[in-house]
Short mmCIF file of C-alpha atoms in Angstrom, two decimals:
data_model
loop_
_atom_site.label_atom_id
_atom_site.label_comp_id
_atom_site.label_asym_id
_atom_site.label_seq_id
_atom_site.Cartn_x
_atom_site.Cartn_y
_atom_site.Cartn_z
CA MET A 967 -31.11 10.85 13.12
CA ILE A 968 -28.34 13.13 14.34
CA ARG A 969 -29.93 16.18 15.96
CA GLY A 970 -29.55 19.29 13.85
CA VAL A 971 -28.49 17.36 10.73
CA ASN A 972 -30.98 16.83 7.90
CA LEU A 973 -29.95 13.88 5.74
CA ALA A 974 -31.29 14.03 2.19
CA PRO A 975 -33.11 10.81 1.23
CA ARG A 976 -31.54 8.65 -1.49
CA VAL A 977 -33.05 9.31 -4.92
CA LYS A 978 -34.99 6.23 -6.03
CA MET A 979 -36.06 5.02 -9.46
CA ALA A 980 -39.66 5.85 -8.54
CA ASP A 981 -38.63 9.48 -7.94
CA VAL A 982 -37.17 9.67 -11.45
CA ALA A 983 -40.30 8.07 -12.92
CA ARG A 984 -42.61 10.52 -11.15
CA GLU A 985 -40.55 13.56 -12.17
CA ALA A 986 -40.27 12.41 -15.81
CA GLY A 987 -43.92 11.35 -16.05
CA VAL A 988 -43.13 7.77 -17.05
CA SER A 989 -43.34 4.33 -15.47
CA VAL A 990 -40.65 2.78 -13.29
CA ALA A 991 -40.24 0.10 -15.97
CA THR A 992 -39.35 2.79 -18.51
CA VAL A 993 -36.75 4.30 -16.18
CA SER A 994 -35.32 0.81 -15.66
CA LYS A 995 -34.95 0.38 -19.42
CA VAL A 996 -33.12 3.71 -19.70
CA VAL A 997 -30.80 2.96 -16.77
CA ASN A 998 -29.92 -0.49 -18.10
CA GLY A 999 -29.60 0.56 -21.74
CA ARG A 1000 -32.41 -1.64 -23.03
CA TYR A 1001 -34.40 -1.05 -26.22
CA GLY A 1002 -38.02 0.07 -26.47
CA VAL A 1003 -37.84 3.72 -25.34
CA ALA A 1004 -38.58 6.57 -27.73
CA GLN A 1005 -35.75 9.08 -28.18
CA GLU A 1006 -37.79 11.97 -26.76
CA THR A 1007 -38.65 9.93 -23.65
CA LEU A 1008 -35.06 8.72 -23.36
CA ASP A 1009 -33.74 12.29 -23.41
CA ARG A 1010 -36.32 13.42 -20.83
CA VAL A 1011 -35.55 10.56 -18.42
CA GLN A 1012 -31.79 11.04 -18.75
CA GLY A 1013 -32.22 14.74 -18.03
CA VAL A 1014 -34.17 13.97 -14.84
CA ILE A 1015 -31.57 11.38 -13.80
CA GLU A 1016 -28.82 13.97 -14.17
CA ARG A 1017 -30.79 16.70 -12.39
CA LEU A 1018 -31.77 14.52 -9.42
CA GLY A 1019 -28.40 12.78 -9.18
CA TYR A 1020 -29.86 9.28 -9.39
CA GLU A 1021 -27.36 6.39 -9.16
CA ALA A 1022 -28.31 2.73 -9.44
CA SER A 1023 -27.49 0.67 -6.36
CA LEU A 1024 -24.34 -1.43 -6.83
CA GLY A 1025 -26.07 -4.39 -5.22
CA ALA A 1026 -29.07 -4.16 -7.53
CA GLN A 1027 -26.83 -3.62 -10.54
CA SER A 1028 -24.86 -6.74 -9.63
CA LEU A 1029 -28.00 -8.84 -9.29
CA ARG A 1030 -29.08 -7.82 -12.81
CA SER A 1031 -25.79 -8.07 -14.70
CA ARG A 1032 -23.45 -9.92 -12.29
CA ARG A 1033 -21.02 -7.03 -12.87
CA THR A 1034 -20.63 -3.82 -10.88
CA HIS A 1035 -17.71 -2.32 -12.86
CA VAL A 1036 -16.11 -1.50 -9.51
CA LEU A 1037 -12.69 -2.76 -8.39
CA GLY A 1038 -11.68 -2.83 -4.75
CA ILE A 1039 -8.34 -2.04 -3.15
CA LEU A 1040 -8.39 -3.68 0.27
CA VAL A 1041 -5.99 -2.78 3.07
CA ALA A 1042 -5.63 -3.79 6.70
CA GLU A 1043 -5.29 -0.10 7.61
CA PHE A 1044 -4.59 3.18 5.84
CA GLU A 1045 -0.96 4.00 6.65
CA PRO A 1046 1.72 5.68 4.49
CA PHE A 1047 2.68 2.56 2.51
CA SER A 1048 -0.88 1.57 1.54
CA THR A 1049 -1.91 5.18 0.97
CA GLU A 1050 0.83 5.66 -1.64
CA LEU A 1051 -0.20 2.44 -3.38
CA LEU A 1052 -3.78 3.69 -3.45
CA LYS A 1053 -2.68 6.91 -5.17
CA GLY A 1054 -1.05 4.88 -7.94
CA ALA A 1055 -4.12 2.67 -8.37
CA SER A 1056 -6.43 5.70 -8.52
CA GLU A 1057 -4.29 7.22 -11.28
CA ALA A 1058 -4.41 3.99 -13.31
CA ILE A 1059 -8.19 3.48 -13.09
CA ALA A 1060 -8.88 6.18 -15.72
CA GLY A 1061 -9.91 4.73 -19.04
CA THR A 1062 -10.46 1.19 -17.76
CA GLY A 1063 -14.26 1.45 -17.55
CA TYR A 1064 -14.10 0.67 -13.83
CA GLU A 1065 -14.48 2.71 -10.67
CA LEU A 1066 -12.30 2.19 -7.58
CA LEU A 1067 -13.43 1.41 -4.04
CA ALA A 1068 -10.86 1.70 -1.22
CA TYR A 1069 -11.79 -0.38 1.80
CA SER A 1070 -10.40 -1.06 5.26
CA GLY A 1071 -12.13 -3.04 7.96
CA GLY A 1072 -9.99 -1.38 10.63
CA SER A 1073 -7.75 -4.41 11.07
CA ARG A 1074 -4.10 -4.32 11.93
CA GLY A 1075 -1.58 -6.00 9.65
CA ALA A 1076 -0.98 -8.70 12.26
CA ASP A 1077 -4.68 -9.69 12.18
CA VAL A 1078 -4.30 -12.88 10.17
CA GLY A 1079 -7.06 -13.52 7.67
CA TRP A 1080 -8.43 -9.96 7.45
CA GLU A 1081 -8.54 -10.12 3.66
CA ARG A 1082 -10.84 -13.15 3.66
CA ARG A 1083 -13.36 -11.35 5.86
CA HIS A 1084 -13.19 -8.19 3.72
CA LEU A 1085 -13.67 -10.15 0.49
CA SER A 1086 -16.60 -12.12 1.88
CA ARG A 1087 -18.40 -8.81 2.46
CA LEU A 1088 -17.59 -7.22 -0.89
CA SER A 1089 -17.07 -9.84 -3.60
CA GLY A 1090 -19.85 -10.63 -6.01
CA THR A 1091 -22.20 -7.80 -5.00
CA LEU A 1092 -20.00 -4.69 -4.69
CA ILE A 1093 -16.77 -5.44 -6.60
CA ASP A 1094 -15.71 -7.40 -9.68
CA GLY A 1095 -12.14 -7.92 -8.44
CA ALA A 1096 -9.73 -6.78 -5.74
CA VAL A 1097 -6.18 -5.64 -5.09
CA LEU A 1098 -5.07 -6.91 -1.67
CA VAL A 1099 -2.31 -4.85 -0.06
CA THR A 1100 0.10 -6.98 2.01
CA PRO A 1101 -2.37 -9.84 2.55
CA THR A 1102 -1.61 -12.23 5.40
CA VAL A 1103 -3.11 -15.28 3.68
CA VAL A 1104 -2.60 -16.04 0.01
CA ASP A 1105 -4.94 -18.52 -1.66
CA THR A 1106 -6.94 -18.63 -4.86
CA ASN A 1107 -10.43 -19.25 -3.45
CA HIS A 1108 -11.73 -15.67 -3.27
CA GLY A 1109 -14.83 -15.68 -5.49
CA VAL A 1110 -13.53 -12.78 -7.60
CA PRO A 1111 -10.19 -12.19 -9.38
CA VAL A 1112 -7.54 -10.97 -6.94
CA VAL A 1113 -4.06 -9.44 -7.20
CA ALA A 1114 -1.75 -9.32 -4.16
CA VAL A 1115 0.72 -6.51 -3.47
CA ASP A 1116 3.71 -7.51 -1.34
CA PRO A 1117 1.98 -10.52 0.31
CA HIS A 1118 3.31 -11.58 3.71
CA THR A 1119 4.42 -14.99 2.43
CA GLY A 1120 5.86 -13.79 -0.89
CA PRO A 1121 4.74 -14.71 -4.42
CA SER A 1122 2.56 -17.80 -4.84
CA GLY A 1123 0.01 -18.92 -7.41
CA LEU A 1124 -1.83 -15.62 -6.98
CA PRO A 1125 -1.02 -12.72 -9.35
CA THR A 1126 1.47 -10.60 -7.41
CA ILE A 1127 3.19 -7.22 -7.49
CA ASP A 1128 6.23 -6.56 -5.31
CA SER A 1129 9.59 -4.78 -5.35
CA ASP A 1130 13.12 -6.11 -5.10
CA ASN A 1131 13.48 -6.07 -1.32
CA TYR A 1132 16.71 -8.07 -1.34
CA ALA A 1133 18.55 -5.85 -3.84
CA GLY A 1134 17.32 -2.75 -2.03
CA ALA A 1135 18.71 -3.96 1.28
CA VAL A 1136 22.04 -4.82 -0.34
CA ALA A 1137 22.19 -1.31 -1.81
CA ALA A 1138 21.40 0.34 1.55
CA THR A 1139 24.07 -1.66 3.38
CA ARG A 1140 26.72 -1.09 0.70
CA TYR A 1141 25.98 2.64 0.84
CA LEU A 1142 26.75 2.70 4.57
CA LEU A 1143 29.85 0.54 4.08
CA ASP A 1144 31.09 2.84 1.31
CA LEU A 1145 30.76 5.75 3.76
CA GLY A 1146 33.21 3.95 6.05
CA HIS A 1147 30.72 2.45 8.52
CA SER A 1148 31.44 -1.06 9.72
CA ARG A 1149 29.58 -1.13 13.03
CA ILE A 1150 26.08 -1.09 11.60
CA GLY A 1151 22.90 -1.74 13.56
CA PHE A 1152 19.91 -3.35 11.89
CA LEU A 1153 16.23 -2.92 12.80
CA ALA A 1154 14.43 -5.89 11.26
CA GLY A 1155 10.82 -5.98 10.09
CA ARG A 1156 8.04 -8.09 11.53
CA GLY A 1157 8.72 -11.80 11.83
CA GLY A 1158 7.01 -14.04 9.28
CA LEU A 1159 6.94 -11.43 6.51
CA GLU A 1160 8.79 -12.29 3.32
CA SER A 1161 9.77 -8.65 2.76
CA ALA A 1162 11.36 -8.54 6.22
CA ARG A 1163 13.23 -11.79 5.57
CA LEU A 1164 14.59 -10.54 2.25
CA ARG A 1165 15.70 -7.20 3.67
CA GLU A 1166 17.60 -8.87 6.48
CA ALA A 1167 19.11 -11.38 4.04
CA GLY A 1168 20.27 -8.51 1.82
CA PHE A 1169 21.82 -6.72 4.82
CA ARG A 1170 23.70 -9.84 5.89
CA GLN A 1171 24.88 -10.64 2.36
CA ALA A 1172 26.27 -7.14 1.80
CA MET A 1173 28.11 -7.30 5.13
CA ALA A 1174 29.55 -10.71 4.21
CA ASP A 1175 30.60 -9.50 0.76
CA ALA A 1176 32.52 -6.68 2.44
CA GLY A 1177 34.20 -9.10 4.86
CA ARG A 1178 32.37 -7.62 7.83
CA GLU A 1179 30.84 -9.73 10.57
CA VAL A 1180 27.34 -8.94 11.74
CA ASP A 1181 27.33 -8.30 15.50
CA PRO A 1182 24.23 -10.20 16.73
CA SER A 1183 23.75 -7.67 19.53
CA LEU A 1184 23.23 -4.94 16.94
CA VAL A 1185 20.35 -6.75 15.21
CA ARG A 1186 16.97 -5.94 16.74
CA VAL A 1187 13.35 -6.28 15.63
CA GLY A 1188 11.46 -3.07 14.84
CA SER A 1189 8.43 -4.82 13.29
CA TYR A 1190 7.84 -2.02 10.74
CA VAL A 1191 5.90 -0.10 13.44
CA PRO A 1192 7.20 3.08 15.15
CA SER A 1193 5.86 2.07 18.57
CA ALA A 1194 7.66 -1.27 18.31
CA ALA A 1195 10.88 0.22 16.89
CA THR A 1196 11.36 2.90 19.56
CA GLY A 1197 12.55 0.54 22.32
CA PRO A 1198 15.08 -1.38 20.20
CA ALA A 1199 16.36 1.89 18.70
CA ARG A 1200 16.87 3.32 22.19
CA ASP A 1201 18.73 0.18 23.26
CA LEU A 1202 21.10 0.46 20.29
CA LEU A 1203 21.74 4.17 20.68
CA SER A 1204 22.18 4.08 24.47
CA ARG A 1205 25.07 1.63 24.32
CA PRO A 1206 28.56 2.94 25.14
CA ASP A 1207 29.69 1.13 21.97
CA ARG A 1208 26.69 2.22 19.90
CA PRO A 1209 26.70 1.62 16.15
CA THR A 1210 27.85 4.45 13.91
CA ALA A 1211 24.96 3.73 11.54
CA ILE A 1212 21.55 2.04 11.66
CA PHE A 1213 19.69 0.48 8.76
CA ALA A 1214 15.98 0.41 9.62
CA SER A 1215 13.87 -1.99 7.54
CA ASN A 1216 11.24 0.64 6.78
CA ASP A 1217 10.94 4.41 6.87
CA LEU A 1218 8.55 4.53 9.81
CA SER A 1219 11.09 2.65 11.95
CA ALA A 1220 13.89 4.89 10.66
CA LEU A 1221 11.93 8.04 11.52
CA ALA A 1222 11.26 6.66 15.01
CA THR A 1223 15.02 6.02 15.33
CA ILE A 1224 15.77 9.65 14.39
CA ASP A 1225 13.34 10.78 17.10
CA VAL A 1226 15.06 8.56 19.66
CA ALA A 1227 18.47 9.91 18.65
CA HIS A 1228 17.25 13.46 19.18
CA GLU A 1229 15.80 12.53 22.59
CA LEU A 1230 19.19 11.12 23.60
CA GLY A 1231 20.99 14.28 22.49
CA LEU A 1232 22.57 12.62 19.46
CA ARG A 1233 22.93 14.44 16.17
CA VAL A 1234 21.90 12.82 12.89
CA PRO A 1235 24.06 12.28 10.89
CA GLU A 1236 27.01 13.73 12.87
CA ASP A 1237 26.78 11.16 15.70
CA VAL A 1238 24.84 8.39 13.95
CA SER A 1239 23.80 7.78 10.35
CA ILE A 1240 20.32 6.38 9.68
CA ILE A 1241 18.89 4.89 6.49
CA GLY A 1242 15.37 3.60 5.84
CA PHE A 1243 13.39 1.69 3.24
CA ASP A 1244 10.18 2.57 1.29
CA ASN A 1245 10.48 6.32 0.55
CA VAL A 1246 7.10 7.30 1.98
CA PRO A 1247 6.39 11.07 1.76
CA GLU A 1248 7.21 11.59 5.46
CA SER A 1249 10.81 10.53 4.80
CA ALA A 1250 11.52 13.74 2.88
CA LEU A 1251 10.00 15.91 5.62
CA SER A 1252 11.97 14.67 8.62
CA THR A 1253 14.83 16.54 10.30
CA PRO A 1254 17.18 15.76 8.70
CA PRO A 1255 15.52 14.42 5.54
CA LEU A 1256 15.89 10.64 5.51
CA THR A 1257 18.16 8.79 3.12
CA THR A 1258 16.23 5.71 2.07
CA ILE A 1259 15.64 2.95 -0.44
CA SER A 1260 12.73 3.84 -2.67
CA GLN A 1261 10.06 1.35 -3.58
CA PRO A 1262 8.10 2.67 -6.57
CA LEU A 1263 4.90 2.73 -4.52
CA HIS A 1264 2.75 4.68 -6.99
CA ARG A 1265 3.88 2.40 -9.80
CA MET A 1266 3.23 -0.70 -7.71
CA GLY A 1267 -0.35 0.43 -7.13
CA ALA A 1268 -0.83 1.27 -10.81
CA GLU A 1269 0.68 -2.03 -11.99
CA ALA A 1270 -1.52 -3.95 -9.55
CA LEU A 1271 -4.63 -2.25 -10.94
CA ARG A 1272 -3.61 -2.94 -14.56
CA LEU A 1273 -2.79 -6.56 -13.75
CA LEU A 1274 -6.20 -7.02 -12.13
CA VAL A 1275 -7.98 -5.63 -15.19
CA ASP A 1276 -5.95 -7.98 -17.43
CA VAL A 1277 -6.81 -10.96 -15.23
CA ILE A 1278 -10.52 -10.10 -15.42
CA ASP A 1279 -10.27 -9.71 -19.21
CA GLY A 1280 -8.36 -12.99 -19.61
CA VAL A 1281 -5.21 -11.37 -21.01
CA GLU A 1282 -2.22 -13.72 -21.19
CA ARG A 1283 0.70 -12.14 -19.35
CA ASP A 1284 3.27 -12.57 -16.58
CA VAL A 1285 1.34 -12.63 -13.31
CA HIS A 1286 4.34 -11.87 -11.06
CA VAL A 1287 5.75 -8.37 -11.50
CA ARG A 1288 8.82 -7.41 -9.46
CA LEU A 1289 9.80 -3.76 -9.68
CA PRO A 1290 13.28 -2.33 -8.99
CA THR A 1291 14.27 -0.30 -5.94
CA GLU A 1292 16.73 2.57 -5.84
CA LEU A 1293 18.73 4.61 -3.34
CA VAL A 1294 17.44 8.11 -2.53
CA GLU A 1295 20.29 10.05 -0.95
CA ARG A 1296 19.25 12.85 1.39
CA ALA A 1297 20.88 14.12 4.58
CA SER A 1298 20.67 11.46 7.33
CA CYS A 1299 23.98 9.73 6.56
CA ARG A 1300 27.56 10.97 6.54
CA ARG A 1301 30.98 9.59 5.75
CA ILE A 1302 33.07 8.45 8.72
CA GLY A 1303 35.78 11.04 9.33
CA ALA A 1304 34.10 13.75 7.29
CA PRO A 1305 34.35 17.18 8.90
CA VAL A 1306 31.34 18.20 10.98
CA ALA A 1307 29.66 21.38 9.77
#
């Protein structure tokens, strides 16, 4: 026990029985909604349950009914992307008859197979189904119904929610081109991720459509992680022939690029324009506020939760949902040749 901290013991069924003056078997009948309890006794036991704050153990409940009425949302780590998805899922849980459990085993996204370990701990005894956020391994042998959000390898046989990464990247690149930029740097996402591949493909296609060649020396890997993006961003911005604009594959890399620009004495957007991807809350709070491509993160989380409930209930529906992205114009990009304020 932690010194100085008194931990209240968990209320047990026997505590309810003793307080209500009935047997444990009677309390069990009340908790599990079984017949054979007089109304007066039922009301008394329910009053004690409410007063003492008794909750049946999920594990015990699962053993009795094989259902916990709890859905899990499993993430490698709680970072801005997964946190916004969780907000959407928590809004959608109302009225479903389920409760929501958010779980992270403290893994990093690069820890291949984290979702299998998480599910082996939770499925069958604690949760009836799970939403996996950016899982590294996609298969159908999970023991409980599963929905994947933005899986590393892209859609497969597993029910999946994602956004249109390719179209979003095309829109970001065309926006910079329309502002007169032609020397555009690109900070790619982590290798092996389908979202990263699609965003780079969209960047390259938009450049080709505009008749612009992609300078290979201006394409670097930021890996979606600020610590990994800082070095490549510094390399791009320290060049004597630096790009006039940088498209970072996610907002965290874009925000790291803004920080590097400030450290180098460069003004954003006067000296370099920067655009991101995701529209996490931090993007609106940066200096200057970040222009970005918005994934509907709340909606993705909500749609994943609804899809999981439908899968559990056996509802016939499309099991791959791709949501649109859109440009959010703020203050981190400027037109080439526009007067400087």
